[in-house]
Short mmCIF file of C-alpha atoms in Angstrom, two decimals:
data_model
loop_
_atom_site.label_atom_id
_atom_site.label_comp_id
_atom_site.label_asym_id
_atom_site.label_seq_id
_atom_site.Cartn_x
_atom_site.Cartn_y
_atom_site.Cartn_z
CA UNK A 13 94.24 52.51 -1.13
CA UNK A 14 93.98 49.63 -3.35
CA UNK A 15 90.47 48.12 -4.49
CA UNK A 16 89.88 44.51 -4.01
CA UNK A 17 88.83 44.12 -7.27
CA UNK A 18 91.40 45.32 -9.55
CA UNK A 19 95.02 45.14 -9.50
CA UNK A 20 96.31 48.50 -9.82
CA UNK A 21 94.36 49.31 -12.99
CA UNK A 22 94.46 45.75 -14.63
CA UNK A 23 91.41 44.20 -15.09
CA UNK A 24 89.34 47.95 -14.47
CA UNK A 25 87.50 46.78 -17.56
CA UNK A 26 86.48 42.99 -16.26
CA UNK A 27 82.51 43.36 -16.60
CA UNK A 28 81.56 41.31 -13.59
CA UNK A 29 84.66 42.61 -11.45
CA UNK A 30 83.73 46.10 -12.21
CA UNK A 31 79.78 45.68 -10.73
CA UNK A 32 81.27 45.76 -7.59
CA UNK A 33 83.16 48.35 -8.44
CA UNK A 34 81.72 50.46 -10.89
CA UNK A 35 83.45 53.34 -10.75
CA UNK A 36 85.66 55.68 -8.83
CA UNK A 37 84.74 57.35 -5.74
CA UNK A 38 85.79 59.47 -2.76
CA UNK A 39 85.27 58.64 0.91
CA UNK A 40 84.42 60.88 3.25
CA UNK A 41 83.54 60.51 6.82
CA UNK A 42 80.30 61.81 7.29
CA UNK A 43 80.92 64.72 9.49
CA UNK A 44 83.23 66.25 7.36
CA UNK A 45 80.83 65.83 4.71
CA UNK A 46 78.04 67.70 6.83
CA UNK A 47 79.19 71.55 6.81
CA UNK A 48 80.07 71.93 3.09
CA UNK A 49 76.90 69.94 2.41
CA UNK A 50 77.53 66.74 0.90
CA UNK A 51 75.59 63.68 0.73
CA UNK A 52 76.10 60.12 -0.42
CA UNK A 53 76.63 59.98 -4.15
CA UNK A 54 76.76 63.47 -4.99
CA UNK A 55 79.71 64.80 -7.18
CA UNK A 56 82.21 66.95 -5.29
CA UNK A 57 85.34 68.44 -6.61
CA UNK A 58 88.79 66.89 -4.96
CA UNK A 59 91.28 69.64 -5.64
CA UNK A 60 94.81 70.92 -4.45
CA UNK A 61 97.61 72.82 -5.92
CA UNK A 62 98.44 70.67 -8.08
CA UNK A 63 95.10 69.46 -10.21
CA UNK A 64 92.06 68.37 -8.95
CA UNK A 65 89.51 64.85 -10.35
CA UNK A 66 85.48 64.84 -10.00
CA UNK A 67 84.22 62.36 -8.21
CA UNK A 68 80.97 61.10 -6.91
CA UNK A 69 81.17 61.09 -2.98
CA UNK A 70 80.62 58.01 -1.11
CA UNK A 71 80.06 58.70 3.05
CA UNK A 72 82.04 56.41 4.90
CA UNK A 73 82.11 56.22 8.73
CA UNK A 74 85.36 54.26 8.90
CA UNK A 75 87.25 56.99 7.40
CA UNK A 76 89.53 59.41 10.39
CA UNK A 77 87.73 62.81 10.27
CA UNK A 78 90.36 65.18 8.54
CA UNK A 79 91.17 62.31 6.00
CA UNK A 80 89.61 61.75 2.40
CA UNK A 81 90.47 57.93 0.29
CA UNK A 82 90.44 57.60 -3.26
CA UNK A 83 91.56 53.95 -4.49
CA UNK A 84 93.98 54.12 -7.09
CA UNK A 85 93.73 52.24 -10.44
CA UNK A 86 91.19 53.98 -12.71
CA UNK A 87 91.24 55.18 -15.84
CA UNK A 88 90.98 58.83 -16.66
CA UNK A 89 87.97 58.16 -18.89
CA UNK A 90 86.49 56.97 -15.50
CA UNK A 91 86.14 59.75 -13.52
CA UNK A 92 83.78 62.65 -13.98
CA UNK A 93 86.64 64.64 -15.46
CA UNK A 94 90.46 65.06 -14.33
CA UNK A 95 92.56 62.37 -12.52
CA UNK A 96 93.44 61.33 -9.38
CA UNK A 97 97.18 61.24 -10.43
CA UNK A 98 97.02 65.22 -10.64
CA UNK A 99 96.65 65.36 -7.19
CA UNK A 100 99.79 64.00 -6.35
CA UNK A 101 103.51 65.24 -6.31
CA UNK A 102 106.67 63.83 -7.69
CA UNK A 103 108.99 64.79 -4.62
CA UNK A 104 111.42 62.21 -3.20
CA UNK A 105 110.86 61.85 0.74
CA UNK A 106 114.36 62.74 1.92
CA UNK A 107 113.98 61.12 5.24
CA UNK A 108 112.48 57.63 3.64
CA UNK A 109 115.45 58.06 0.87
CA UNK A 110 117.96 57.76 3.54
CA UNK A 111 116.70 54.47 4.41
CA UNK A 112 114.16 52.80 1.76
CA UNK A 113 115.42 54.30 -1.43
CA UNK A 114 113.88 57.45 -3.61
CA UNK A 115 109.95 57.07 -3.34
CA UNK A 116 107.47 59.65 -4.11
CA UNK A 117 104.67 60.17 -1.55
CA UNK A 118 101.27 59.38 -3.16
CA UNK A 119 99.64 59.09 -0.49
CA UNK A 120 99.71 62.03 1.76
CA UNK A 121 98.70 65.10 -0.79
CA UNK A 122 96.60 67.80 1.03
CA UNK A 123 93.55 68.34 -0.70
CA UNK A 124 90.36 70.74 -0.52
CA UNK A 125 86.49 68.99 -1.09
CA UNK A 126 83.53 70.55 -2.69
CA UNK A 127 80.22 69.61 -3.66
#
């Protein structure tokens, strides 16, 4: 998703925009953060495949069980180390190319959590 205090990565840097902000983050709802042990604010691995970015861990009830959020915009200096871009996949949809055009799917990437 996209933060409400940024757009896209412009104005990441904006000191008063970025206390509200202040740095990247996963959510995760808080009973899939129960069995592997995770708490708010503790730094958890977000891995797949394809790369994987560490993150501190924010609990978030209004997050689907199953489902993990990361908003997008941040600079790789920002995170604990890797990206969230790593995660992703380059693959063109071919069922959305028949009718909206090539588009890569950034936003459904499976992806493994540990603390």
């Amino acid at each position: 998703p996209h933060s409400r205090y940024r757009l896209h990565s412009s104005m990441v840097n904006v000191p008063r925009l970025s206390s509200h902000d202040p740095g990247p983050f996963v959510e995760i709802n808080p009973r899939d953060a129960e069995q592997p042990g995770i708490g708010d604010g503790d730094v958890v691995r977000v891995f797949n495949d394809r790369g994987r970015v560490k993150l501190k861990a924010r609990l978030a009830e209004g997050i689907k069980p199953g489902v993990v959020a990361i908003t997008e915009g941040w600079w790789t200096d920002q995170y604990i180390d890797g990206n969230l871009n790593q995660l992703t996949h380059d693959m063109i949809n071919p069922a959305q190319q028949s009718v909206l055009g090539p588009n890569a799917a950034l936003c459904d990437v499976l992806v493994e959590v540990q603390k």
